[in-house]
Tab-separated table of C-alpha atoms in Angstrom:
chain	number	residue	atom	x	y	z
K	214	ALA	CA	0.000	0.000	0.000
K	215	LEU	CA	1.023	3.591	-0.562
K	216	ASN	CA	-0.274	6.090	1.993
K	217	ASN	CA	0.680	9.624	1.006
K	218	ALA	CA	0.251	12.620	3.295
K	219	GLY	CA	3.066	14.562	1.673
K	220	THR	CA	4.107	15.142	-1.932
K	221	VAL	CA	4.919	12.607	-4.622
K	222	ASN	CA	6.765	14.014	-7.647
K	223	VAL	CA	6.244	11.602	-10.538
K	224	SER	CA	8.916	11.210	-13.225
K	225	GLY	CA	8.369	8.660	-15.954
K	226	THR	CA	5.574	6.242	-15.010
K	227	LEU	CA	4.574	5.466	-11.433
K	228	ASN	CA	2.575	2.215	-11.309
K	229	VAL	CA	1.017	1.526	-7.930
K	230	SER	CA	-1.233	-1.430	-7.207
K	231	GLY	CA	-1.648	-1.900	-3.463
K	232	GLY	CA	-4.204	0.757	-2.643
K	233	GLY	CA	-3.842	3.283	0.128
K	234	THR	CA	-5.133	6.388	1.854
K	235	GLU	CA	-4.143	9.665	0.243
K	236	THR	CA	-4.322	13.125	1.812
K	237	GLY	CA	-1.297	14.584	0.042
K	238	SER	CA	-0.319	15.594	-3.474
K	239	PHE	CA	0.715	13.709	-6.584
K	240	LEU	CA	2.451	15.996	-9.097
K	241	VAL	CA	2.449	14.483	-12.592
K	242	PRO	CA	4.323	16.729	-15.059
K	243	GLY	CA	4.187	16.497	-18.840
K	244	GLY	CA	5.741	13.317	-20.145
K	245	SER	CA	4.972	11.444	-16.933
K	246	ALA	CA	2.115	9.152	-15.917
K	247	LEU	CA	0.388	7.901	-12.792
K	248	ASP	CA	-1.087	4.405	-13.182
K	249	LEU	CA	-3.344	2.933	-10.511
K	250	SER	CA	-3.422	-0.757	-11.364
K	251	GLY	CA	-4.998	-2.451	-8.352
K	252	GLY	CA	-6.141	-2.186	-4.769
K	253	THR	CA	-8.580	0.229	-3.168
K	254	TRP	CA	-7.577	3.880	-3.147
K	255	GLY	CA	-9.053	6.503	-0.866
K	256	PHE	CA	-8.127	9.927	-2.199
K	257	GLN	CA	-9.530	12.163	0.520
K	258	SER	CA	-10.887	15.698	0.037
K	259	ALA	CA	-7.457	17.162	0.931
K	260	SER	CA	-5.658	15.146	-1.752
K	261	SER	CA	-4.671	16.291	-5.217
K	262	ILE	CA	-3.527	14.779	-8.503
K	263	SER	CA	-2.342	17.508	-10.860
K	264	GLY	CA	0.036	18.363	-13.669
K	265	ALA	CA	0.309	18.163	-17.451
K	266	GLY	CA	0.951	14.420	-17.452
K	267	ASN	CA	-1.234	11.369	-17.986
K	268	PHE	CA	-3.470	9.336	-15.676
K	269	THR	CA	-4.419	5.666	-16.036
K	270	LEU	CA	-6.762	3.493	-14.007
K	271	SER	CA	-6.167	-0.094	-15.085
K	272	GLY	CA	-7.483	-1.977	-12.068
K	273	GLY	CA	-8.816	-1.746	-8.541
K	274	THR	CA	-11.121	0.908	-7.121
K	275	ALA	CA	-10.223	4.591	-6.975
K	276	ASN	CA	-12.379	6.760	-4.715
K	277	LEU	CA	-11.462	10.269	-5.808
K	278	ALA	CA	-12.823	12.976	-3.494
K	279	GLY	CA	-10.020	15.507	-3.814
K	280	ILE	CA	-8.586	17.681	-6.570
K	281	PHE	CA	-8.176	15.757	-9.813
K	282	GLY	CA	-6.751	17.968	-12.513
K	283	VAL	CA	-4.188	16.242	-14.703
K	284	THR	CA	-4.393	17.763	-18.178
K	285	GLY	CA	-2.827	15.012	-20.292
K	286	ASN	CA	-4.502	11.823	-21.456
K	287	HIS	CA	-6.960	9.967	-19.224
K	288	THR	CA	-7.059	6.208	-19.786
K	289	PHE	CA	-9.657	4.127	-17.960
K	290	SER	CA	-9.008	0.506	-18.883
K	291	GLY	CA	-10.134	-1.395	-15.792
K	292	GLY	CA	-11.523	-1.179	-12.279
K	293	THR	CA	-13.902	1.446	-10.911
K	294	ALA	CA	-13.458	5.211	-10.590
K	295	ASN	CA	-15.761	6.985	-8.145
K	296	PHE	CA	-15.501	10.766	-8.448
K	297	SER	CA	-17.082	12.832	-5.669
K	298	GLY	CA	-16.850	16.353	-4.308
K	299	SER	CA	-16.175	19.429	-6.425
K	300	GLY	CA	-12.478	19.041	-7.131
K	301	TYR	CA	-12.396	17.015	-10.328
K	302	ALA	CA	-11.911	18.754	-13.663
K	303	ILE	CA	-11.553	16.256	-16.502
K	304	ALA	CA	-10.868	17.592	-19.969
K	305	GLY	CA	-8.506	16.727	-22.826
K	306	THR	CA	-8.560	13.174	-24.159
K	307	VAL	CA	-10.515	10.492	-22.294
K	308	SER	CA	-10.523	6.810	-23.261
K	309	ILE	CA	-12.810	4.323	-21.483
K	310	SER	CA	-12.241	0.668	-22.370
K	311	GLY	CA	-12.945	-1.259	-19.197
K	312	THR	CA	-13.526	1.054	-16.226
K	313	THR	CA	-16.852	1.848	-14.624
K	314	ILE	CA	-16.818	5.626	-14.079
K	315	ASN	CA	-19.245	7.127	-11.572
K	316	LEU	CA	-19.561	10.923	-11.583
K	317	ASN	CA	-21.088	11.513	-8.148
K	318	GLY	CA	-19.966	15.054	-7.363
K	319	SER	CA	-20.150	18.582	-8.724
K	320	GLY	CA	-16.861	18.678	-10.613
K	321	THR	CA	-16.539	18.978	-14.383
K	322	PHE	CA	-16.300	16.253	-17.007
K	323	ALA	CA	-15.901	17.934	-20.380
K	324	PRO	CA	-13.476	16.041	-22.595
K	325	ALA	CA	-12.350	17.370	-25.944
K	326	VAL	CA	-12.094	13.791	-27.203
K	327	LEU	CA	-14.089	10.916	-25.698
K	328	THR	CA	-13.699	7.303	-26.815
K	329	ILE	CA	-15.791	4.563	-25.213
K	330	SER	CA	-15.056	0.971	-26.257
K	331	GLY	CA	-16.038	-0.815	-23.047
K	332	GLY	CA	-16.794	-0.215	-19.393
K	333	ALA	CA	-19.481	2.248	-18.322
K	334	LEU	CA	-20.034	5.973	-17.930
K	335	GLY	CA	-22.563	6.890	-15.257
K	336	GLY	CA	-23.022	8.319	-11.792
K	337	SER	CA	-25.580	10.107	-9.651
K	338	SER	CA	-24.757	13.698	-10.622
K	339	PRO	CA	-22.995	13.967	-13.984
K	340	PRO	CA	-23.043	17.151	-16.066
K	341	ASN	CA	-26.305	17.256	-17.993
K	342	PRO	CA	-25.305	16.847	-20.696
K	343	ILE	CA	-21.640	15.868	-20.843
K	344	VAL	CA	-20.417	17.995	-23.752
K	345	VAL	CA	-17.624	16.592	-25.921
K	346	SER	CA	-16.102	19.577	-27.687
K	347	SER	CA	-14.338	17.657	-30.460
K	348	ASN	CA	-14.651	13.948	-31.349
K	349	PHE	CA	-16.863	11.318	-29.711
K	350	THR	CA	-16.443	7.663	-30.682
K	351	TRP	CA	-18.579	4.866	-29.221
K	352	THR	CA	-17.686	1.300	-30.160
K	353	GLY	CA	-18.760	-0.550	-27.001
K	354	GLY	CA	-19.760	-0.270	-23.375
K	355	ASN	CA	-22.609	1.296	-21.427
K	356	ILE	CA	-23.710	4.936	-21.315
K	357	TYR	CA	-25.936	5.940	-18.405
K	358	ASP	CA	-25.525	9.712	-18.772
K	359	ALA	CA	-26.370	12.239	-21.476
K	360	VAL	CA	-23.472	12.716	-23.916
K	361	GLN	CA	-23.571	15.538	-26.461
K	362	CYS	CA	-21.116	15.857	-29.333
K	363	GLY	CA	-20.530	17.890	-32.462
K	364	ASN	CA	-18.616	15.195	-34.328
K	365	GLY	CA	-19.570	11.624	-33.457
K	366	THR	CA	-19.192	8.043	-34.601
K	367	VAL	CA	-21.100	4.994	-33.424
K	368	GLY	CA	-18.734	2.338	-34.675
K	369	THR	CA	-18.476	-1.432	-34.858
K	370	GLY	CA	-16.925	-3.349	-31.987
K	371	ASN	CA	-18.527	-4.444	-28.747
K	372	GLN	CA	-22.175	-4.282	-27.706
K	373	LYS	CA	-23.406	-0.741	-27.027
K	374	LEU	CA	-26.022	-0.365	-24.273
K	375	LEU	CA	-27.756	2.995	-23.900
K	376	TYR	CA	-29.491	3.820	-20.622
K	377	GLY	CA	-29.076	7.583	-21.000
K	378	SER	CA	-28.883	9.838	-24.061
K	379	VAL	CA	-26.675	10.456	-27.064
K	380	ILE	CA	-27.206	13.934	-28.482
K	381	ASN	CA	-25.829	14.828	-31.902
K	382	ALA	CA	-25.314	18.573	-32.259
K	383	GLY	CA	-23.295	18.410	-35.477
K	384	THR	CA	-22.459	15.413	-37.640
K	385	MET	CA	-22.670	11.762	-36.652
K	386	ALA	CA	-21.947	8.510	-38.485
K	387	TRP	CA	-24.232	5.817	-37.057
K	388	ASN	CA	-22.487	2.640	-38.211
K	389	ASP	CA	-23.534	0.017	-35.668
K	390	SER	CA	-26.657	-0.880	-33.732
K	391	ILE	CA	-27.490	0.451	-30.267
K	392	TYR	CA	-29.369	-1.501	-27.596
K	393	MET	CA	-31.858	0.816	-25.915
K	394	GLN	CA	-32.023	-0.322	-22.299
K	395	SER	CA	-34.529	2.090	-20.764
K	396	GLY	CA	-37.771	3.817	-21.543
K	397	SER	CA	-35.842	7.064	-21.101
K	398	SER	CA	-33.052	6.147	-23.530
K	399	ILE	CA	-32.802	8.841	-26.220
K	400	ILE	CA	-30.870	9.262	-29.435
K	401	SER	CA	-31.370	12.897	-30.379
K	402	ASN	CA	-30.467	14.634	-33.627
K	403	THR	CA	-30.804	18.356	-32.972
K	404	ALA	CA	-32.061	20.964	-35.435
K	405	GLY	CA	-29.463	21.699	-38.099
K	406	SER	CA	-27.544	18.483	-37.366
K	407	THR	CA	-27.003	15.430	-39.556
K	408	ILE	CA	-26.915	11.708	-38.852
K	409	THR	CA	-25.903	9.221	-41.539
K	410	LEU	CA	-27.447	5.828	-40.750
K	411	ALA	CA	-25.616	2.866	-42.257
K	412	SER	CA	-27.494	0.071	-43.953
K	413	GLY	CA	-28.423	-2.802	-41.656
K	414	VAL	CA	-28.111	-0.994	-38.320
K	415	GLY	CA	-30.564	0.672	-35.960
K	416	THR	CA	-31.887	0.148	-32.429
K	417	PHE	CA	-32.859	-2.991	-30.539
K	418	ASN	CA	-34.914	-3.836	-27.439
K	419	GLY	CA	-37.770	-1.442	-28.251
K	420	GLY	CA	-37.139	1.016	-25.411
K	421	GLY	CA	-36.700	4.760	-25.562
K	422	VAL	CA	-36.942	6.981	-28.593
K	423	VAL	CA	-35.016	8.296	-31.562
K	424	ALA	CA	-35.829	11.998	-31.922
K	425	ASN	CA	-34.891	13.552	-35.253
K	426	ASN	CA	-35.064	17.334	-35.465
K	427	GLY	CA	-32.363	17.648	-38.101
K	428	THR	CA	-31.563	15.477	-41.104
K	429	LEU	CA	-31.245	11.710	-40.916
K	430	THR	CA	-29.969	10.135	-44.116
K	431	MET	CA	-29.731	6.429	-44.775
K	432	SER	CA	-26.811	5.046	-46.749
K	433	GLY	CA	-26.798	1.869	-48.798
K	434	THR	CA	-29.704	-0.199	-50.086
K	435	GLY	CA	-30.265	-2.650	-47.221
K	436	THR	CA	-32.746	-2.573	-44.344
K	437	SER	CA	-32.279	-0.474	-41.221
K	438	SER	CA	-34.627	-1.190	-38.314
K	439	ILE	CA	-35.519	1.101	-35.431
K	440	SER	CA	-37.548	-0.743	-32.820
K	441	SER	CA	-37.690	2.267	-30.484
K	442	GLY	CA	-40.143	5.080	-30.858
K	443	PHE	CA	-39.281	7.405	-33.721
K	444	ASN	CA	-40.246	11.071	-33.547
K	445	ASN	CA	-39.483	13.054	-36.688
K	446	ALA	CA	-39.726	16.825	-36.808
K	447	GLY	CA	-36.942	17.154	-39.375
K	448	THR	CA	-36.127	15.311	-42.580
K	449	VAL	CA	-35.528	11.599	-43.124
K	450	ASN	CA	-33.946	10.600	-46.413
K	451	VAL	CA	-34.736	6.921	-47.006
K	452	SER	CA	-32.432	4.672	-49.014
K	453	GLY	CA	-33.236	0.983	-49.185
K	454	THR	CA	-35.779	0.025	-46.497
K	455	LEU	CA	-36.390	1.810	-43.217
K	456	ASN	CA	-38.307	-0.399	-40.790
K	457	LEU	CA	-39.943	1.535	-37.948
K	458	GLY	CA	-41.496	-0.652	-35.265
K	459	GLY	CA	-42.011	1.537	-32.209
K	460	GLY	CA	-44.544	4.172	-33.204
K	461	GLY	CA	-43.902	7.878	-32.771
K	462	THR	CA	-44.994	11.422	-33.514
K	463	GLU	CA	-44.314	12.747	-37.006
K	464	THR	CA	-44.414	16.401	-38.021
K	465	GLY	CA	-41.479	16.302	-40.430
K	466	ILE	CA	-40.629	14.939	-43.853
K	467	PHE	CA	-39.889	11.424	-45.031
K	468	SER	CA	-38.283	11.484	-48.473
K	469	VAL	CA	-38.748	8.056	-50.115
K	470	PRO	CA	-37.350	8.033	-53.661
K	471	GLY	CA	-38.493	5.602	-56.340
């Protein structure tokens, strides 16, 4: 175990796996990395992790109640991260491939780049919505929160379970199916935004709703099926066959060429 009530100056990569109680500071400068790879970590409200370096959680449980402000890359590949309090400020590049992240405090989670290929993003008090300022890529894992992006891709990979919302406020390529897990699950295409729906993909499980207020354009000549509700107040450009099985409210346009 590593119990720190003083200051740890990281150089290179510090990999710690035994857990501990932390009331002091970890300084992680650019070019360095702090990797928590196992154990149970109690970062108390007086603790801090800061600097221009990188942070990785690859195993164990990290209870993070203090200042968390590294500005490099954030890699969550295993274990559980429980953020609480007001001291966390997560920006930059965030990759979630195996960690369950719980945002339970009043800090900020506003990545420029967010990639989710596994694990889960949730918590009791996340930003509503989480705004990704640059690129959002979802190829697997669970989303319990509301995630808004201006440039998004739903890509092939692992199963994608949606309990919360995905909000497209720009351009999104929807290239793989999404399992809607809740009646409150929402895929939203805002006014002025565009989703390109690949042939053969859509939504499963019948829960929630797809709400199109922009332009949704199908690509290819196959069949895309949306088993959720489908509310269209924008424009849907059909190519091939669009199978809608969940009902909905329609005030917009469906363009169905010959």
